[in-house]
Every structure is written in C-alpha cells, then in structure tokens.
Coordinates of C-alpha atoms in Angstrom, one line a residue:
X1 CA -77.4 -16.0 42.8
X2 CA -76.9 -19.7 43.6
X3 CA -74.4 -20.6 46.3
X4 CA -72.9 -24.1 46.0
X5 CA -70.6 -25.8 48.5
X6 CA -66.9 -26.0 47.8
X7 CA -65.3 -29.4 47.5
X8 CA -63.0 -30.3 50.3
X9 CA -59.5 -29.3 49.3
X10 CA -57.0 -32.0 50.0
X11 CA -53.8 -33.4 48.4
X12 CA -56.0 -35.8 46.5
X13 CA -56.9 -32.9 44.2
X14 CA -53.3 -32.6 43.1
X15 CA -51.8 -34.6 40.2
X16 CA -48.5 -36.0 41.4
X17 CA -45.4 -34.6 39.7
X18 CA -43.3 -36.6 37.2
X19 CA -40.1 -35.6 35.3
X20 CA -41.2 -36.0 31.7
X21 CA -38.0 -35.0 30.0
X22 CA -34.9 -33.2 31.2
X23 CA -31.3 -32.9 29.9
X24 CA -30.0 -34.3 33.2
X25 CA -31.1 -36.2 36.3
X26 CA -33.7 -38.0 34.3
X27 CA -34.7 -40.3 37.1
X28 CA -35.1 -37.7 39.8
X29 CA -38.6 -36.9 40.9
X30 CA -38.9 -33.7 43.0
X31 CA -41.8 -33.9 45.5
X32 CA -43.5 -30.6 46.1
X33 CA -43.1 -28.9 49.5
X34 CA -45.7 -29.9 52.0
X35 CA -48.3 -27.3 53.0
X36 CA -51.2 -27.8 55.3
X37 CA -54.6 -28.4 53.7
X38 CA -56.2 -25.2 52.6
X39 CA -59.8 -24.1 51.9
X40 CA -60.8 -21.4 49.4
X41 CA -63.9 -19.5 50.4
X42 CA -65.7 -17.4 47.8
X43 CA -68.2 -14.8 48.9
X44 CA -70.4 -13.1 46.3
X45 CA -70.3 -9.3 46.5
X46 CA -72.3 -8.1 43.4
X47 CA -73.5 -9.1 40.0
X48 CA -74.4 -7.0 37.0
X49 CA -75.5 -7.6 33.4
X50 CA -72.6 -6.9 31.0
X51 CA -74.8 -5.0 28.6
X52 CA -73.9 -7.1 25.6
X53 CA -71.9 -10.1 24.4
X54 CA -68.5 -10.2 26.1
X55 CA -65.2 -10.3 24.3
X56 CA -62.7 -12.6 26.1
X57 CA -60.4 -10.5 28.2
X58 CA -60.7 -8.2 31.2
X59 CA -58.4 -5.3 32.4
X60 CA -58.4 -5.1 36.2
X61 CA -56.9 -2.5 38.5
X62 CA -57.5 -1.0 41.9
X63 CA -60.1 1.4 40.6
X64 CA -62.2 -1.2 38.7
X65 CA -62.4 -3.4 35.7
X66 CA -62.7 -2.6 32.0
X67 CA -64.1 -4.9 29.3
X68 CA -65.3 -4.9 25.7
X69 CA -68.5 -6.0 24.0
X70 CA -68.9 -7.5 20.5
X71 CA -71.5 -4.8 19.9
X72 CA -68.7 -2.2 19.9
X73 CA -68.8 -0.8 23.4
X74 CA -66.1 -0.5 26.1
X75 CA -67.2 -0.1 29.7
X76 CA -65.5 0.5 33.0
X77 CA -67.1 -0.7 36.3
X78 CA -66.4 -0.2 39.9
X79 CA -64.7 -3.1 41.6
X80 CA -66.6 -2.3 44.8
X81 CA -70.2 -2.6 43.6
X82 CA -70.2 -3.1 39.8
X83 CA -71.7 0.3 38.9
X84 CA -70.7 1.9 35.5
X85 CA -67.9 4.4 35.8
X86 CA -67.8 5.3 32.1
X87 CA -68.6 3.8 28.7
X88 CA -67.5 4.4 25.1
X89 CA -69.1 3.4 21.8
X90 CA -66.9 2.4 18.9
X91 CA -68.0 1.3 15.4
X92 CA -66.5 -2.1 16.0
X93 CA -64.0 -3.8 18.2
X94 CA -61.5 -6.4 17.0
X95 CA -60.3 -7.5 20.5
X96 CA -61.0 -6.8 24.1
X97 CA -59.1 -3.9 25.6
X98 CA -55.6 -4.2 27.0
X99 CA -53.9 -1.9 29.5
X100 CA -50.6 -0.9 30.9
X101 CA -48.9 2.1 32.5
X102 CA -52.2 4.1 32.9
X103 CA -53.4 3.6 29.3
X104 CA -56.0 1.4 27.7
X105 CA -55.5 0.2 24.1
X106 CA -58.5 -0.4 21.9
X107 CA -58.2 -2.1 18.4
X108 CA -60.8 -1.0 15.9
X109 CA -60.7 -1.9 12.2
X110 CA -57.5 -0.5 10.8
X111 CA -56.7 1.7 13.8
X112 CA -55.5 1.7 17.5
X113 CA -57.2 4.0 20.0
X114 CA -55.7 4.8 23.4
X115 CA -57.9 5.9 26.4
X116 CA -57.4 7.2 29.9
X117 CA -58.6 4.3 32.1
X118 CA -59.9 6.7 34.7
X119 CA -62.2 8.7 32.5
X120 CA -62.4 6.8 29.2
X121 CA -61.3 9.9 27.3
X122 CA -59.1 9.7 24.2
X123 CA -55.4 10.1 24.6
X124 CA -54.4 9.4 21.0
X125 CA -55.4 7.4 17.9
X126 CA -53.2 5.9 15.2
X127 CA -54.0 4.4 11.8
X128 CA -52.4 1.0 11.4
X129 CA -52.5 0.7 7.6
X130 CA -54.0 -2.8 7.9
X131 CA -55.9 -5.1 10.1
X132 CA -54.4 -6.3 13.4
X133 CA -53.8 -10.0 13.7
X134 CA -53.7 -9.9 17.5
X135 CA -54.3 -7.6 20.4
X136 CA -51.4 -5.1 20.9
X137 CA -48.4 -6.3 22.8
X138 CA -47.2 -3.9 25.6
X139 CA -44.2 -3.0 27.6
X140 CA -43.5 0.1 29.6
X141 CA -41.6 1.6 26.6
X142 CA -43.3 0.0 23.6
X143 CA -46.6 -0.7 21.9
X144 CA -46.3 -3.3 19.2
X145 CA -49.0 -4.4 16.7
X146 CA -48.7 -7.4 14.4
X147 CA -50.8 -7.0 11.3
X148 CA -52.3 -9.6 9.0
X149 CA -49.6 -10.7 6.6
X150 CA -46.8 -10.3 9.2
X151 CA -46.1 -6.5 9.2
X152 CA -45.1 -5.2 12.6
X153 CA -45.5 -1.7 13.9
X154 CA -43.7 -0.5 17.0
X155 CA -45.2 2.7 18.5
X156 CA -44.4 5.1 21.3
X157 CA -46.9 4.7 24.2
X158 CA -47.1 8.4 24.9
X159 CA -48.3 9.6 21.5
X160 CA -48.5 6.6 19.1
X161 CA -45.7 7.8 16.8
X162 CA -43.9 5.1 14.9
X163 CA -40.5 3.9 16.2
X164 CA -39.9 1.2 13.6
X165 CA -41.6 -1.3 11.4
X166 CA -40.6 -4.8 10.2
X167 CA -41.9 -7.8 8.3
X168 CA -42.0 -11.3 9.6
X169 CA -42.7 -12.8 6.2
X170 CA -45.7 -14.7 7.5
X171 CA -48.8 -14.3 9.6
X172 CA -48.2 -16.0 12.9
X173 CA -50.9 -18.5 13.9
X174 CA -50.2 -18.0 17.6
X175 CA -49.9 -14.6 19.3
X176 CA -46.3 -13.4 19.6
X177 CA -44.8 -12.4 22.9
X178 CA -43.0 -9.1 23.8
X179 CA -40.2 -8.8 26.4
X180 CA -38.0 -5.9 27.4
X181 CA -35.4 -6.8 24.8
X182 CA -37.0 -8.9 22.1
X183 CA -40.2 -9.9 20.3
X184 CA -40.7 -13.7 19.8
X185 CA -42.9 -14.9 17.0
X186 CA -43.5 -18.2 15.2
X187 CA -44.4 -18.9 11.5
X188 CA -46.6 -21.9 10.5
X189 CA -43.6 -23.8 9.1
X190 CA -42.1 -24.0 12.7
X191 CA -39.7 -21.1 12.4
X192 CA -39.3 -19.1 15.5
X193 CA -37.9 -15.6 15.1
X194 CA -36.5 -13.2 17.8
X195 CA -36.5 -9.6 16.8
X196 CA -34.9 -6.7 18.6
X197 CA -37.3 -4.3 20.3
X198 CA -34.8 -1.4 19.5
X199 CA -35.0 -1.5 15.7
X200 CA -36.9 -4.6 14.7
X201 CA -33.9 -6.5 13.3
X202 CA -33.8 -10.3 13.5
X203 CA -31.5 -11.4 16.3
X204 CA -31.8 -15.1 15.6
X205 CA -34.1 -17.8 14.2
X206 CA -34.7 -21.3 15.2
X207 CA -36.6 -24.1 13.4
X208 CA -38.7 -26.3 15.7
X209 CA -40.2 -29.7 14.9
X210 CA -43.8 -28.2 14.9
X211 CA -45.5 -24.8 14.7
X212 CA -45.9 -22.6 17.7
X213 CA -49.3 -23.4 19.3
X214 CA -49.8 -20.6 21.9
X215 CA -48.3 -17.3 23.0
X216 CA -44.7 -18.0 24.3
X217 CA -43.2 -16.7 27.5
X218 CA -40.0 -14.6 27.8
X219 CA -37.7 -14.1 30.8
X220 CA -34.4 -12.1 31.0
X221 CA -32.3 -15.0 29.8
X222 CA -34.7 -17.6 28.3
X223 CA -37.7 -18.0 26.1
X224 CA -40.3 -20.8 26.3
X225 CA -42.2 -22.0 23.2
X226 CA -45.2 -24.4 23.2
X227 CA -45.6 -26.3 20.0
X228 CA -48.1 -28.6 18.3
X229 CA -46.2 -31.7 19.2
X230 CA -47.2 -31.7 22.9
X231 CA -44.0 -30.0 24.0
X232 CA -42.6 -26.8 25.5
X233 CA -39.1 -25.9 24.4
X234 CA -36.7 -23.7 26.4
X235 CA -34.3 -21.6 24.3
X236 CA -31.7 -19.1 25.3
X237 CA -32.9 -15.5 24.8
X238 CA -29.5 -14.4 23.5
X239 CA -28.9 -16.9 20.6
X240 CA -31.9 -19.3 20.5
X241 CA -29.8 -22.3 21.7
X242 CA -32.0 -25.1 23.0
X243 CA -31.7 -25.7 26.7
X244 CA -34.3 -28.5 27.2
X245 CA -37.7 -29.7 26.1
X246 CA -40.6 -31.0 28.2
X247 CA -43.6 -33.0 27.1
X248 CA -47.3 -32.5 28.0
X249 CA -50.0 -35.1 27.7
X250 CA -51.8 -32.8 25.3
X251 CA -51.0 -29.9 23.0
X252 CA -50.4 -26.5 24.8
X253 CA -53.8 -24.6 24.8
X254 CA -53.2 -21.5 26.9
X255 CA -50.5 -18.8 26.7
X256 CA -47.4 -19.8 28.6
X257 CA -46.9 -17.8 31.8
X258 CA -44.0 -16.9 34.1
X259 CA -44.7 -17.0 37.8
X260 CA -41.8 -17.0 40.3
X261 CA -39.5 -19.8 39.3
X262 CA -42.2 -21.6 37.3
X263 CA -43.4 -21.8 33.7
X264 CA -47.2 -22.3 33.6
X265 CA -48.7 -24.2 30.7
X266 CA -52.4 -25.1 30.2
X267 CA -52.9 -28.1 28.1
X268 CA -55.6 -29.8 26.0
X269 CA -55.7 -32.6 28.6
X270 CA -57.4 -30.2 31.1
X271 CA -54.3 -29.9 33.3
X272 CA -52.3 -26.8 34.3
X273 CA -48.6 -27.7 34.5
X274 CA -46.0 -25.9 36.6
X275 CA -42.4 -26.5 35.3
X276 CA -39.2 -25.4 37.0
X277 CA -37.6 -22.7 34.8
X278 CA -34.0 -23.8 35.3
X279 CA -34.1 -27.4 34.2
X280 CA -37.6 -28.1 33.1
X281 CA -38.5 -30.5 36.0
X282 CA -42.3 -30.8 36.5
X283 CA -43.0 -29.3 39.9
X284 CA -46.7 -30.2 39.8
X285 CA -49.8 -30.5 37.5
X286 CA -53.4 -29.8 38.6
X287 CA -56.8 -30.6 37.2
X288 CA -58.5 -27.4 35.9
X289 CA -61.7 -29.2 35.2
X290 CA -61.7 -28.3 31.5
X291 CA -59.4 -27.2 28.7
X292 CA -57.5 -24.0 29.7
X293 CA -57.4 -21.5 26.9
X294 CA -56.3 -18.6 29.1
X295 CA -54.0 -18.1 32.0
X296 CA -55.3 -17.9 35.5
X297 CA -56.0 -14.8 37.5
X298 CA -53.1 -14.6 40.0
X299 CA -52.7 -12.9 43.4
X300 CA -49.6 -13.9 45.3
X301 CA -49.5 -17.7 45.1
X302 CA -53.2 -18.1 44.6
X303 CA -54.5 -18.7 41.1
X304 CA -58.1 -18.8 39.9
X305 CA -59.0 -20.5 36.6
X306 CA -62.4 -20.6 34.9
X307 CA -61.9 -22.4 31.6
X308 CA -63.9 -21.0 28.7
X309 CA -67.2 -23.0 28.2
X310 CA -66.8 -24.6 31.6
X311 CA -69.3 -24.0 34.4
X312 CA -67.0 -23.6 37.4
X313 CA -64.2 -21.7 39.1
X314 CA -61.1 -23.6 40.3
X315 CA -58.7 -22.2 42.9
X316 CA -55.1 -23.4 42.9
X317 CA -52.1 -22.9 45.0
X318 CA -49.1 -22.2 42.8
X319 CA -46.6 -23.4 45.4
X320 CA -47.6 -27.0 45.1
X321 CA -50.4 -27.2 42.6
X322 CA -53.0 -28.2 45.2
X323 CA -56.6 -27.5 44.3
X324 CA -58.0 -25.6 47.3
X325 CA -61.6 -25.1 46.0
X326 CA -64.0 -25.6 43.2
X327 CA -67.2 -23.7 42.8
X328 CA -70.0 -23.5 40.1
X329 CA -70.4 -20.2 38.5
X330 CA -73.3 -18.1 39.8
X331 CA -76.7 -18.2 38.1
X332 CA -78.3 -21.1 36.2
X333 CA -77.3 -22.6 32.8
X334 CA -74.1 -20.4 32.5
X335 CA -70.6 -21.0 31.3
X336 CA -67.4 -19.1 31.6
X337 CA -66.9 -16.2 29.1
X338 CA -63.2 -15.9 29.8
X339 CA -60.5 -15.8 32.5
X340 CA -61.4 -14.0 35.7
X341 CA -59.3 -11.0 36.9
X342 CA -58.4 -9.4 40.2
X343 CA -59.5 -5.8 40.4
X344 CA -57.9 -4.6 43.6
X345 CA -59.1 -7.1 46.3
X346 CA -62.2 -8.1 44.2
X347 CA -62.2 -11.2 42.0
X348 CA -64.3 -10.4 38.9
X349 CA -65.7 -13.4 37.0
X350 CA -67.4 -13.3 33.6
X351 CA -70.1 -15.7 32.5
X352 CA -72.7 -16.1 29.7
X353 CA -75.7 -18.3 28.9
X354 CA -74.9 -21.8 27.7
X355 CA -76.9 -20.9 24.6
X356 CA -74.8 -17.8 24.0
X357 CA -75.8 -14.1 24.2
X358 CA -75.4 -11.3 26.7
X359 CA -73.2 -12.0 29.7
X360 CA -72.7 -11.1 33.3
X361 CA -70.0 -9.8 35.6
X362 CA -69.8 -11.1 39.1
X363 CA -67.6 -9.5 41.9
X364 CA -66.4 -11.9 44.6
X365 CA -64.3 -12.0 47.7
X366 CA -61.8 -14.8 47.9
X367 CA -60.0 -16.0 51.0
X368 CA -57.8 -19.1 51.4
X369 CA -57.2 -20.4 54.9
X370 CA -55.5 -23.5 56.4
X371 CA -58.0 -26.0 57.7
X372 CA -58.1 -29.2 59.7
X373 CA -58.7 -32.2 57.5
X374 CA -61.3 -33.5 59.9
X375 CA -63.3 -30.3 59.8
X376 CA -63.2 -30.1 56.0
X377 CA -64.4 -33.7 55.5
X378 CA -66.9 -33.7 58.3
X379 CA -65.1 -36.5 60.1

C-alpha cells in the first residue's frame, strides 16, 4: 500500500462562484462563507481483493459494506477489517445491489431478489416479466422497477407484491428518480413526466429543450432536471412550472443530489457544482480532478469523490466547495472502480487495475482538521 502526501488544502483549490443564470438579481455574486484552511488526513486501515470484477455501486452501513461482482456474486464485508461476513452466488447480476430499510435488492435477469443484509438470506423474490432498464428505485414504502420499453412496476417492500403498474411510453435514457410523492422520468424527445407514487397516474408533463442526461433530484416542493444542453432546470413538483434554469460549463454527468440547501451536479468539465435550491445561485464549484459520473460519499459536510477511471480521491467541504485534500488511490497502476461509501466510520474505496480485471476494496479512516496555513505549506 503506497502512501502519498496530500496536497495542501487552501482556498486556491476552490473555483470561485459566479451566478450563471437566475430569474432575479442577475448581477449579484454571493461569496461563500469564510472557513479556516482545513486538511483532510486519510489513514489506511485494511485492503482486500474484491474476488472478481466490481460492479459500480456499494451499499454501506454501520455493520459493513455490500457489493456485487460481474461474475454473479454478492458479498458483504466487515467495515472494521474487510473480512467476508457472507456471500451469495447468482446466475447473473444486472446491477450492483441497492439497499434501504434493512433490505438489499438484487436485480437478476427478469427477476428481483431481496436479501437480509445481516445474513444474506432470501426475504422474497419476484418475477418482473421483463428486463430491468435501471437498478430499483427505493423509498420507505415503495420499490419501483422500470423495465426496458418503459413499463413500470411498483412493489410492496415487505413481500414484493404488486401495487400498480404503468407505461411511460418510452425507455428513459437516464435513470428516473423516486420521491415520497412522485416518480420523475424523461423520454429521449425531451418530455419529462411526473407520475403519482400512489397509483402511477401521470400528474403532469413538461417538454424541455433537450433530453434528460442524468438522474434528476426531487425535494418536497421542487424537482431538478439536468439536460443535454449544459443546463439544470428547476420545476415545481406540483405542476411542473419552471422556476429557473442554470448553466454548467459541460453537460451534467453525475446524478443530481440534494444536500442541505444545495443541489449538487457533477459535470463533464470535471467540476462539482453546488447550487442554491431556492433561486439557483451558484454557491461554489470545485475541481474533482476528472469527470464525475457518480455522486460523492457524504458524511456531514465532508464529501469524498473518486471519479471512475481516475487515480485519486478528492475530499471536499460542501459548505464552501474547498478542496481539503487529494490523494492517489492505494496500490500501483490502479484506477477508481466507482464512488466510495461510508460504512459506519470507515470510508470504503474501490479500485481496479488500469488494464481492467479483478478489483480491490480499501478501508480508510478520514479526518478533517483546521490547520495553520504556514504549517500546511511549510513556510
């Protein structure tokens, strides 16, 4: 395991904020709050071979981390030392596992399996009647699967029984998003549809100038849609009325995320943007080092990104977008195999050889502390 020094985290690592487009106060630039310089220290705890080729996506919790392999296996490992807690073999996996409310959801060809995350034992299985287009979408009261062709199945989390089914009329090219009250999905022609989670009926539709590019984000009163014209559009959740639209320097590349009062958007220009939810003002943007295809791992106001195919970890502060540390992935000639995840207090990072093949999981301890600028720079 190779340890490489962190770069000194200063305000120079932050990209200064600009208001790109807003319905009001167009000339106002909101400076981020001032925080003292911070240093992110990463201490390696353990590293294990994944046992196969990693599927992008980890499920982390206090007890450990669960991941899937392209060879058809699902494994659970301890967050403390990386040892195997249990493993299951499936004929094939379509996606990495997803989890919520004490259940793991595994998509196999034409079916959905649900496991107990503590033991890996089956809870229930349900035939889907087709192939899933995306991983399952989850809330506390609903499991939703979008099939190739646009068919939608809404299932009961406790037993997999069907609540309702609907038809979008298209296969979305970007993963839909599920909130407590609605499902938001986009068709390739730029149509965005909001469906009720109660019965699957269409609540409203909106035609946008370009197709949806990434998974949208949903809050109680608003939805946020990233499209293939370098923009993120805010619509009202109730009727789909446009509130504002903001521009990025590249097309959205990662799912949109909601964190506090911010909307997070990773872009093809290698930046992670933080927009204010209310009016769309850009609070900050930060250099992720490579194109972000996944959202960061977040604990409090600390975010850790490891862009797929990049060779480093980047630690950000979501309060002001400051980069507090960068670190190369452990090992030699490796690149990221997906977003890291917090499993309890342990940061779990996934990597694979640059040439492809079987990957690794690395457990790390992350601490962020204020520092004196002179101490960080050696002056």
